[in-house]
Short mmCIF file of C-alpha atoms in Angstrom, two decimals:
data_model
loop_
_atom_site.label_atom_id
_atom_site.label_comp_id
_atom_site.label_asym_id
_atom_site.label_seq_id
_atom_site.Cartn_x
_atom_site.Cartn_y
_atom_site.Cartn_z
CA UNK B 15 44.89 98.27 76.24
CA UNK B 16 45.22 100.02 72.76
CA UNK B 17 46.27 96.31 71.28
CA UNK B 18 42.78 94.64 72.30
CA UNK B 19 40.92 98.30 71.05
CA UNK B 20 42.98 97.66 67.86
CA UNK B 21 41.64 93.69 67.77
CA UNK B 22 38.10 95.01 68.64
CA UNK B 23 38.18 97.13 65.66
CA UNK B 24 39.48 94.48 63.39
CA UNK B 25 36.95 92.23 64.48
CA UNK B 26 33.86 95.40 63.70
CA UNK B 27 36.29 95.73 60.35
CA UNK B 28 35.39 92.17 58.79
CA UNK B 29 31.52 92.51 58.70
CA UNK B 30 30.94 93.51 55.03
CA UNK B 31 32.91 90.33 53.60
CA UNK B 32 32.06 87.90 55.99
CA UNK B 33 28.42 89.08 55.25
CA UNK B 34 29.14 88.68 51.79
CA UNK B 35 30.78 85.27 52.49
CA UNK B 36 27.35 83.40 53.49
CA UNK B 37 25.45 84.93 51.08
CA UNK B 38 27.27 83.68 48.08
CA UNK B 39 26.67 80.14 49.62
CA UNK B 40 23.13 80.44 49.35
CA UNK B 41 22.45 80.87 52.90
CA UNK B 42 23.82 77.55 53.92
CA UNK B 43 27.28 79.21 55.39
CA UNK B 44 26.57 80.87 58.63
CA UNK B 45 29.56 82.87 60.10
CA UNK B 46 29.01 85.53 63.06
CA UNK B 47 31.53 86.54 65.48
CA UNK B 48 31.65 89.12 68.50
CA UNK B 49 34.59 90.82 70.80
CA UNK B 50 33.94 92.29 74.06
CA UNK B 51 36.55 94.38 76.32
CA UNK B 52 35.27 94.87 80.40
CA UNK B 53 36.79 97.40 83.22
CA UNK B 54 36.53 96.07 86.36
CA UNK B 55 37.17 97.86 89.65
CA UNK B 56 36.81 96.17 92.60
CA UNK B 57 37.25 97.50 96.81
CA UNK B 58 39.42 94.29 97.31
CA UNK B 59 39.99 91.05 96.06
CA UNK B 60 41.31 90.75 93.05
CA UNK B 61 38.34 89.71 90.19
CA UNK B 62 39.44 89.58 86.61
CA UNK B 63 42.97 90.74 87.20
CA UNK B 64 43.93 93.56 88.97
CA UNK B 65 40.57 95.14 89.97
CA UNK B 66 41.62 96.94 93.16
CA UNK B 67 43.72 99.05 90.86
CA UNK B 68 41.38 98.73 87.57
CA UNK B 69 41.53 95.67 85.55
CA UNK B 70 41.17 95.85 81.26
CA UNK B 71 41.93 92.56 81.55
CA UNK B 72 39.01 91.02 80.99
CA UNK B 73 38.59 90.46 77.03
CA UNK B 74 36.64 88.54 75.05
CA UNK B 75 36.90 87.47 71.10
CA UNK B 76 34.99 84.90 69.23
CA UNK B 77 34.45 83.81 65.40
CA UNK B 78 31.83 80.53 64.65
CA UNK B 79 30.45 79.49 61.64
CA UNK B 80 28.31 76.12 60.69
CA UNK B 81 27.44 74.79 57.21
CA UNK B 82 24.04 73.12 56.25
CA UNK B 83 25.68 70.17 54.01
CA UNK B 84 22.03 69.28 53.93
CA UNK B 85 18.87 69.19 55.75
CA UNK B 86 20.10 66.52 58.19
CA UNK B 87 23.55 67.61 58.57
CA UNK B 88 25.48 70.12 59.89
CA UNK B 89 28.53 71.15 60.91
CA UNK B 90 29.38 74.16 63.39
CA UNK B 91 32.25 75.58 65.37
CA UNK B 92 33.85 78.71 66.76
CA UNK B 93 37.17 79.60 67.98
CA UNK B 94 37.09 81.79 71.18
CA UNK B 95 40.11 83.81 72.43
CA UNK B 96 39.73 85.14 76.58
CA UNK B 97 41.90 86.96 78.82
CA UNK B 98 40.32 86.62 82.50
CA UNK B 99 42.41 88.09 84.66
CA UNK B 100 45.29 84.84 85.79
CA UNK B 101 43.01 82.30 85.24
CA UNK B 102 42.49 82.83 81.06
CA UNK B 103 45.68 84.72 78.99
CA UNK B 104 43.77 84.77 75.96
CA UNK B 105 45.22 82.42 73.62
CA UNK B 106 42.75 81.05 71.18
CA UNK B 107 40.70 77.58 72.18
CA UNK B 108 37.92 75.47 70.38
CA UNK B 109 34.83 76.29 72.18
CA UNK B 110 33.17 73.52 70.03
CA UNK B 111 33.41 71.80 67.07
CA UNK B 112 30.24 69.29 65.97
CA UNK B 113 28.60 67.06 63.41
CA UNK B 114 24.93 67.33 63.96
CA UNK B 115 22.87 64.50 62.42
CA UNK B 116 19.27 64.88 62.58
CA UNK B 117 17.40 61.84 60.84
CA UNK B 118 14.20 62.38 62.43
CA UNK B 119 12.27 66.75 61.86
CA UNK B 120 9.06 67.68 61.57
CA UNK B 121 6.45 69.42 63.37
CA UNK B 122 6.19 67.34 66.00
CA UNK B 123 9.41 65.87 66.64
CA UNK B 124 13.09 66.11 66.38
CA UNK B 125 15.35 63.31 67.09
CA UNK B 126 19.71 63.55 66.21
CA UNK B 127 23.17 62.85 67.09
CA UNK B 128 26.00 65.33 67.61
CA UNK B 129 29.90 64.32 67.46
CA UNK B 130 33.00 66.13 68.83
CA UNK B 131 33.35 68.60 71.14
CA UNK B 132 29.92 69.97 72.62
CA UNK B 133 28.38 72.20 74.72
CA UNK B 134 27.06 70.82 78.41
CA UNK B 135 23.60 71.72 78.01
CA UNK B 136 23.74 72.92 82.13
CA UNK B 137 21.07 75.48 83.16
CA UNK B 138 19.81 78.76 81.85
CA UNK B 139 23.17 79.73 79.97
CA UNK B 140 26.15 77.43 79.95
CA UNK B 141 25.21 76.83 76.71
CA UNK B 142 25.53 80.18 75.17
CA UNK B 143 27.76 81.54 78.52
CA UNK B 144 30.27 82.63 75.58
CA UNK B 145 28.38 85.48 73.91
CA UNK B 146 28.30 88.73 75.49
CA UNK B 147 24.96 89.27 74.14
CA UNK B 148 23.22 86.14 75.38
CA UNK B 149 24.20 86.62 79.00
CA UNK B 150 22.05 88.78 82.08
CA UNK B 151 24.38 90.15 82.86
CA UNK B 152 28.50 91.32 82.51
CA UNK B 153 29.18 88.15 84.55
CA UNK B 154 27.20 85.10 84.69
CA UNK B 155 25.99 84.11 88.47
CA UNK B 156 29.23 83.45 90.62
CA UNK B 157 27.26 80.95 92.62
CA UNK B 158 26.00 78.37 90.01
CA UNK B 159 28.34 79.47 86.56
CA UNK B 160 31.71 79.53 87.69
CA UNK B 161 34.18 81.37 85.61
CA UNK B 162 37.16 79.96 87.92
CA UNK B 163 36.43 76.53 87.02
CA UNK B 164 34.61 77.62 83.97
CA UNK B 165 36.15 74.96 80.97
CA UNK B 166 34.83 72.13 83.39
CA UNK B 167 31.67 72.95 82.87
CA UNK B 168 31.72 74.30 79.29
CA UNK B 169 32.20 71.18 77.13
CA UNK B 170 32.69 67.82 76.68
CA UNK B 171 34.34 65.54 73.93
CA UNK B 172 32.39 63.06 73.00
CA UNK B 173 28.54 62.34 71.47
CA UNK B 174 25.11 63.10 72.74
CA UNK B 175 21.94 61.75 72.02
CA UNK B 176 19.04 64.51 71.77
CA UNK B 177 15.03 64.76 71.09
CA UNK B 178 12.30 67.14 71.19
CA UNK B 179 8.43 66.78 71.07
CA UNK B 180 6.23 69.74 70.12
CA UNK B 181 2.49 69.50 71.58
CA UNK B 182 -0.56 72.23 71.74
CA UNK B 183 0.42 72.41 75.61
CA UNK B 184 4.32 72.42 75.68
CA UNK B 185 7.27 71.44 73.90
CA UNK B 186 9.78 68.31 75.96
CA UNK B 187 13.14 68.25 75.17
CA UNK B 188 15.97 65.70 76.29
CA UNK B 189 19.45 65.46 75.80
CA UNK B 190 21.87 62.44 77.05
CA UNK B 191 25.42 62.82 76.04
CA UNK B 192 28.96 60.53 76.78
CA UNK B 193 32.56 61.97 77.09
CA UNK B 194 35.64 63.40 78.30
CA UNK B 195 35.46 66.22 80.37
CA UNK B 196 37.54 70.02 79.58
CA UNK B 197 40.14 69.81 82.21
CA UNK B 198 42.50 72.85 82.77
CA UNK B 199 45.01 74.54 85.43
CA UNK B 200 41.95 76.37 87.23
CA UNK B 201 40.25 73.27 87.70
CA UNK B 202 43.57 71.75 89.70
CA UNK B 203 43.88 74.72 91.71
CA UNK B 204 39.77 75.13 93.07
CA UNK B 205 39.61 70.88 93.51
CA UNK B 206 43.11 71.30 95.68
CA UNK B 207 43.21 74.99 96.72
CA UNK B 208 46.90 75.01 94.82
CA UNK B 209 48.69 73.75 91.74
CA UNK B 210 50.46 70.15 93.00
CA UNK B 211 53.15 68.73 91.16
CA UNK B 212 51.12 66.31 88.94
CA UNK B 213 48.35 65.65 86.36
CA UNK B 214 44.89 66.05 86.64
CA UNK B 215 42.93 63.92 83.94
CA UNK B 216 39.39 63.22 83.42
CA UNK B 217 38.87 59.72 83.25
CA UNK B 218 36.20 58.32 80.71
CA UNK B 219 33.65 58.47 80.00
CA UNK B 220 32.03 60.88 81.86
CA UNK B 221 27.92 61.50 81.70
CA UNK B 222 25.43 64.36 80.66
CA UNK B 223 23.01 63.27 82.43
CA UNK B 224 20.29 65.82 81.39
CA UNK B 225 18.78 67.80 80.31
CA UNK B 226 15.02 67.55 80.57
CA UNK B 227 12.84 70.41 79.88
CA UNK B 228 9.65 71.21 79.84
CA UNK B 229 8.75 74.91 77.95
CA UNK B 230 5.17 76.17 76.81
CA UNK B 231 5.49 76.76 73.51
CA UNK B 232 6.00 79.85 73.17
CA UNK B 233 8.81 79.66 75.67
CA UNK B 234 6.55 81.86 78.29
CA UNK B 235 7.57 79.32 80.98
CA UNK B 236 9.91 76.86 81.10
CA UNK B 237 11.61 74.54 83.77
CA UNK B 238 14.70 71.76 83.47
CA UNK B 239 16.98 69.57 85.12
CA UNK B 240 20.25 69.34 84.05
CA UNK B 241 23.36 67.14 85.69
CA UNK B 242 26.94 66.76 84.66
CA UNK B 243 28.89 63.83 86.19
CA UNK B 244 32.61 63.99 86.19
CA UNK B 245 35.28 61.61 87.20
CA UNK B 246 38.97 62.80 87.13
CA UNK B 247 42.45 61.21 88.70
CA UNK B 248 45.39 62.65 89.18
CA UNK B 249 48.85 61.73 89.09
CA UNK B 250 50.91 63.39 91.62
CA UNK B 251 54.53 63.89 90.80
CA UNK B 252 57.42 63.79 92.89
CA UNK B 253 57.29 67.14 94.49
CA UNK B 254 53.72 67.18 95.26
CA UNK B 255 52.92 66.00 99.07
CA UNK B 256 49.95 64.34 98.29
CA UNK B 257 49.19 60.69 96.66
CA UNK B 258 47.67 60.09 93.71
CA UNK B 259 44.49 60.11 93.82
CA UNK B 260 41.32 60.36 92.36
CA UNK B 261 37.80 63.16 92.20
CA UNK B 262 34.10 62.87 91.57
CA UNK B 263 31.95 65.43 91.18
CA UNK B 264 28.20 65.52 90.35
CA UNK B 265 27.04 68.75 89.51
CA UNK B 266 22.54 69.14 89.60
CA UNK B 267 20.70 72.05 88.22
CA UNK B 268 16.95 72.77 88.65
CA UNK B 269 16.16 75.91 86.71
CA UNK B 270 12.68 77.79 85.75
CA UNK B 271 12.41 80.91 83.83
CA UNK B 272 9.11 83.02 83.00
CA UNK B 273 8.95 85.37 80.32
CA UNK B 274 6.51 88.47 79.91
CA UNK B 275 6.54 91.40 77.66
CA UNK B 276 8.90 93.09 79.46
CA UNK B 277 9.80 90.75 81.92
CA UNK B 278 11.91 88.06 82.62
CA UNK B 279 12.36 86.10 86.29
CA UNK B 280 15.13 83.15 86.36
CA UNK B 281 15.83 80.83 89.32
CA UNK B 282 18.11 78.37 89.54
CA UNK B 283 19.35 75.60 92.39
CA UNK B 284 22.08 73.37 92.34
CA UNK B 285 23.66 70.77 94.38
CA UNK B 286 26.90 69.66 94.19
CA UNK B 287 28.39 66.32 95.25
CA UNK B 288 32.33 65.95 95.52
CA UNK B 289 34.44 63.42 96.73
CA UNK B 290 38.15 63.06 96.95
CA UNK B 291 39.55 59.45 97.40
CA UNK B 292 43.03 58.42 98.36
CA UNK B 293 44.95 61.80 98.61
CA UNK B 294 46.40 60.35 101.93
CA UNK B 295 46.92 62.31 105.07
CA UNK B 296 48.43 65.84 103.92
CA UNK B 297 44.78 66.72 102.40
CA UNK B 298 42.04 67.42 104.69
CA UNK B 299 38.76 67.45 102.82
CA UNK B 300 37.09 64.01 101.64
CA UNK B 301 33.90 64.96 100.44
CA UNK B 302 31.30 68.29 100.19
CA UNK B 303 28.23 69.05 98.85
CA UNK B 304 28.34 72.19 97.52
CA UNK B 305 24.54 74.65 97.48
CA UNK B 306 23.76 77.88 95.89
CA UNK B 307 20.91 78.61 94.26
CA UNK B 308 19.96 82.40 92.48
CA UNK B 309 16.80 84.27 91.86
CA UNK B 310 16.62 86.96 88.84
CA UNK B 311 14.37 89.62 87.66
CA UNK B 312 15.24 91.74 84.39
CA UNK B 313 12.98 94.53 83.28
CA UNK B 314 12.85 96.29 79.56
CA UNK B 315 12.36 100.35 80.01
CA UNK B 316 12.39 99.61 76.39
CA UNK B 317 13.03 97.26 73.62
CA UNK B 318 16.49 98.46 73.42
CA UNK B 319 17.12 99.14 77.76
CA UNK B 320 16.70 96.60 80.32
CA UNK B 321 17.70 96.92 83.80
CA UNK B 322 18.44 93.69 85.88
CA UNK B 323 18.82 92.67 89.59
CA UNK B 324 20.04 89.45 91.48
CA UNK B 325 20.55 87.95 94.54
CA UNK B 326 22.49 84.51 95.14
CA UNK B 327 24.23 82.56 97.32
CA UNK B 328 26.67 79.63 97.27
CA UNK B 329 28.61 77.37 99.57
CA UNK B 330 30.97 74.83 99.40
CA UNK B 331 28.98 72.64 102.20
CA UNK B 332 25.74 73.15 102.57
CA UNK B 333 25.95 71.53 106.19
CA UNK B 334 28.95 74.31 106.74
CA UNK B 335 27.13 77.39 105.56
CA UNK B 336 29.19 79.77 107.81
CA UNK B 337 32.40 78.32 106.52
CA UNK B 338 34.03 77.56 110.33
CA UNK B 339 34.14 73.43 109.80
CA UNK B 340 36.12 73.81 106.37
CA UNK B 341 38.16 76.18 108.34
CA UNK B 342 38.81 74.17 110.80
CA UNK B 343 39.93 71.24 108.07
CA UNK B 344 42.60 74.11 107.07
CA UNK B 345 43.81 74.29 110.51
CA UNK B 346 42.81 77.88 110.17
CA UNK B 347 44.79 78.73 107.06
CA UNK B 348 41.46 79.78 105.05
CA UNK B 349 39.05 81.91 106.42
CA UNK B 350 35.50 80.49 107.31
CA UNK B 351 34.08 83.04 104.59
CA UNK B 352 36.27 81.64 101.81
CA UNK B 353 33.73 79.02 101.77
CA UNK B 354 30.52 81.24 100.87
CA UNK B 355 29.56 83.85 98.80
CA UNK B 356 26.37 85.67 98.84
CA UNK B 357 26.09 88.65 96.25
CA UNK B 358 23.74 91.45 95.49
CA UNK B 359 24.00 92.47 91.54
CA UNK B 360 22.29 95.38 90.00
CA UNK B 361 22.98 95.98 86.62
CA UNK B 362 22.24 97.96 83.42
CA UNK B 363 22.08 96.96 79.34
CA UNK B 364 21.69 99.23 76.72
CA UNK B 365 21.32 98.24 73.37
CA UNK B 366 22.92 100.99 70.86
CA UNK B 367 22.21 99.55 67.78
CA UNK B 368 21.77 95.81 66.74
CA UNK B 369 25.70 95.28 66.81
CA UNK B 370 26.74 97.02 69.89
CA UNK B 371 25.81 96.72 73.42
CA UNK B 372 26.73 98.62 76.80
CA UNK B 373 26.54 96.83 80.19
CA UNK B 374 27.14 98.94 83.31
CA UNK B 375 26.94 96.70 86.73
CA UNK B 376 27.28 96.85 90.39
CA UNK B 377 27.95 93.96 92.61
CA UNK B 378 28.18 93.59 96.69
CA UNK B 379 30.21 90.79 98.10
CA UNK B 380 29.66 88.82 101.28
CA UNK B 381 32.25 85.92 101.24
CA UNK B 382 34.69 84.87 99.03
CA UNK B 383 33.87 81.68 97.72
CA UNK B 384 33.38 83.27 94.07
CA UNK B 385 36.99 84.25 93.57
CA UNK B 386 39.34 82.04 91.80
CA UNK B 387 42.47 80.71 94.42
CA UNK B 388 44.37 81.02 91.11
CA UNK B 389 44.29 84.78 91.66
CA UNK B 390 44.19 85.11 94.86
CA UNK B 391 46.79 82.69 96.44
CA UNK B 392 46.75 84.46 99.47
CA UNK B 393 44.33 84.01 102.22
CA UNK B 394 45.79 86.23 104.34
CA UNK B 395 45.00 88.87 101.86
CA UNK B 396 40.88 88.03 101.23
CA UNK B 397 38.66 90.73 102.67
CA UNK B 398 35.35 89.62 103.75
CA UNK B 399 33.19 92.15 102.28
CA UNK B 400 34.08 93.95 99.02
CA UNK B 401 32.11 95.71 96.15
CA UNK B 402 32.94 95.29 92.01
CA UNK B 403 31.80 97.94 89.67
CA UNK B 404 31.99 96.97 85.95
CA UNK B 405 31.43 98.24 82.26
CA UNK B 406 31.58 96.47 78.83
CA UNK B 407 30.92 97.07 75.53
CA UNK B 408 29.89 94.54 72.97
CA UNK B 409 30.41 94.23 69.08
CA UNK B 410 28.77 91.22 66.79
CA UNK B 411 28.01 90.37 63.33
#
């Protein structure tokens, strides 16, 4: 605990230089960063470590930059280090690192090109998922954003084509991108329900299909569809007891946001598509479409105080919503309720100052489906219904 404090502070330490940094460039060097450190306390289940005991172990530290090499080009990145409980220990990662190449700006439209390894543009937030600040909430919803298979839908390496249009009546926006999927430990053990002797690859190249969006403009209301099309294999070793084989997963978002004064309601729906092909006879599933959807209202008491509440649900079938088929498929071995989750989240943000932010939140659990198998191995051990009570505190610059 008093070694991520002591990397906290550090991080608070460096604002006056790096501050100084950009502005000897002549505003063309950006560099920001943040750190956030979370308590999380859970009734059972284990959720970003040890919760039923009090978890610290969910920590986050970031540092990006970009340069403006000209009007057309840029370049951007940031370095992110999380600890998430077993499923993240913290060691540092590229988030992203781009060339952005915009021939085409004016006041009507934007066309450009970005290079290397970029953000999915999926829903509300996966774009931004990484900053404290630009989240509703402590933790993003379960149902749609999942942090246990989070760095499959983060980014992608590869290129995407983007444009915009700005009108009187609304601004369009569309984004179509080619590459290699983010594919990490979690991923193997959601897709299988363990880690098998073997490796689990993307294959190439995978689609962003999406987004389209539509937003008034001045971003009152907005509505998108975004999709992110994966194909993986794997290649089973000798101890694993299943045959190589390979996965493909579609993954659909429908989202619409309005924005007020003090107001702010999200939804968002997604579907789910997943197939697994020639596994052989010792895996039981073949194909689900995974549902869940989310609706979100947020409320400022004041510019700096906003309260939030949210309801969602998810499941890994939507033609199984009670969980007993998939079940079934497990000969029992995984409770029906492993296979949904439907959560109530209330939650608090206060705003301290323009570099520091507090988020107290309270979550009830129906189902399991949210938690990552990675930390909880143990079926035997999932409790149906369980509560999470969390607090954070947020630094950037």
């Amino acid at each position: 605990m008093s070694r991520r404090v002591l990397t906290i502070g550090l991080a608070i330490g460096l604002t006056p230089p790096l501050t100084h940094a950009f502005e000897l460039a002549d505003g063309r060097l950006h560099i920001h960063g943040f750190a956030s450190q979370t308590v999380v306390h859970s009734s059972a289940n284990r959720y970003f470590g040890n919760s039923p005991s009090t978890s610290f172990d969910f920590t986050e530290l970031g540092l990006n930059a970009s340069y403006q090499i000209d009007p057309r080009l840029l370049l951007g990145g940031q370095v992110l280090s999380r600890r998430a409980g077993e499923m993240y220990d913290g060691t540092p990662s590229l988030d992203y690192a781009l060339i952005d190449f915009t021939p085409i700006a004016d006041a009507e439209r934007r066309a450009g090109l970005r290079i290397g390894r970029i953000k999915n543009p999926i829903g509300l937030y996966n774009e931004t998922r990484d900053v404290p600040f630009t989240r509703p909430g402590i933790f993003l919803p379960q149902a749609i954003y999942f942090d246990k298979i989070r760095n499959l839908l983060l980014s992608y390496d590869g290129l995407m084509f983007y444009g915009d249009l700005f009108k009187d009546n609304g601004n369009l926006s569309l984004a179509l991108g080619a590459g290699r999927s983010v594919i990490d430990e979690n991923v193997e053990w959601i897709l299988f329900g363990t880690d098998f002797d073997g490796d689990l690859k993307a294959e190439g190249p995978n689609w962003t299909i999406g987004s389209l969006w539509y937003a008034t403009p001045a971003e009152t209301f907005k509505i998108g569809l975004s999709a992110l099309m994966t194909e993986m294999s794997f290649d089973a070793g000798p101890a694993s007891p299943v045959a190589p084989g390979s996965i493909d997963i579609s993954d659909w978002v429908l989202s619409v946001q309005y924005n007020a004064e003090r107001w702010t309601l999200s939804s968002e729906y997604a579907r789910t598509p997943t197939r697994w092909k020639d596994f052989g006879p010792f895996f039981p599933f073949e194909k689900q479409t995974a549902e869940s959807y989310y609706l979100q209202g947020a409320y400022r008491l004041r510019p700096n105080l906003e309260i939030m509440t949210r309801y969602e649900e998810g499941f890994a079938d939507r033609t199984d919503r009670s969980g007993r088929n998939s079940s079934d498929l497990t000969g029992g071995l995984v409770p029906p309720f492993d296979f949904f989750t439907k959560i109530w989240t209330l939650g608090l943000r206060w705003d301290i100052n323009p570099h520091t932010m507090l988020r107290l939140e309270y979550q009830r659990h129906d189902g399991t489906y949210a938690l990552s198998i990675r930390e909880n191995p143990d079926p035997n051990s999932l409790v149906r219904e369980w509560d999470v009570f969390a607090a954070s505190i947020s630094f950037r610059f």
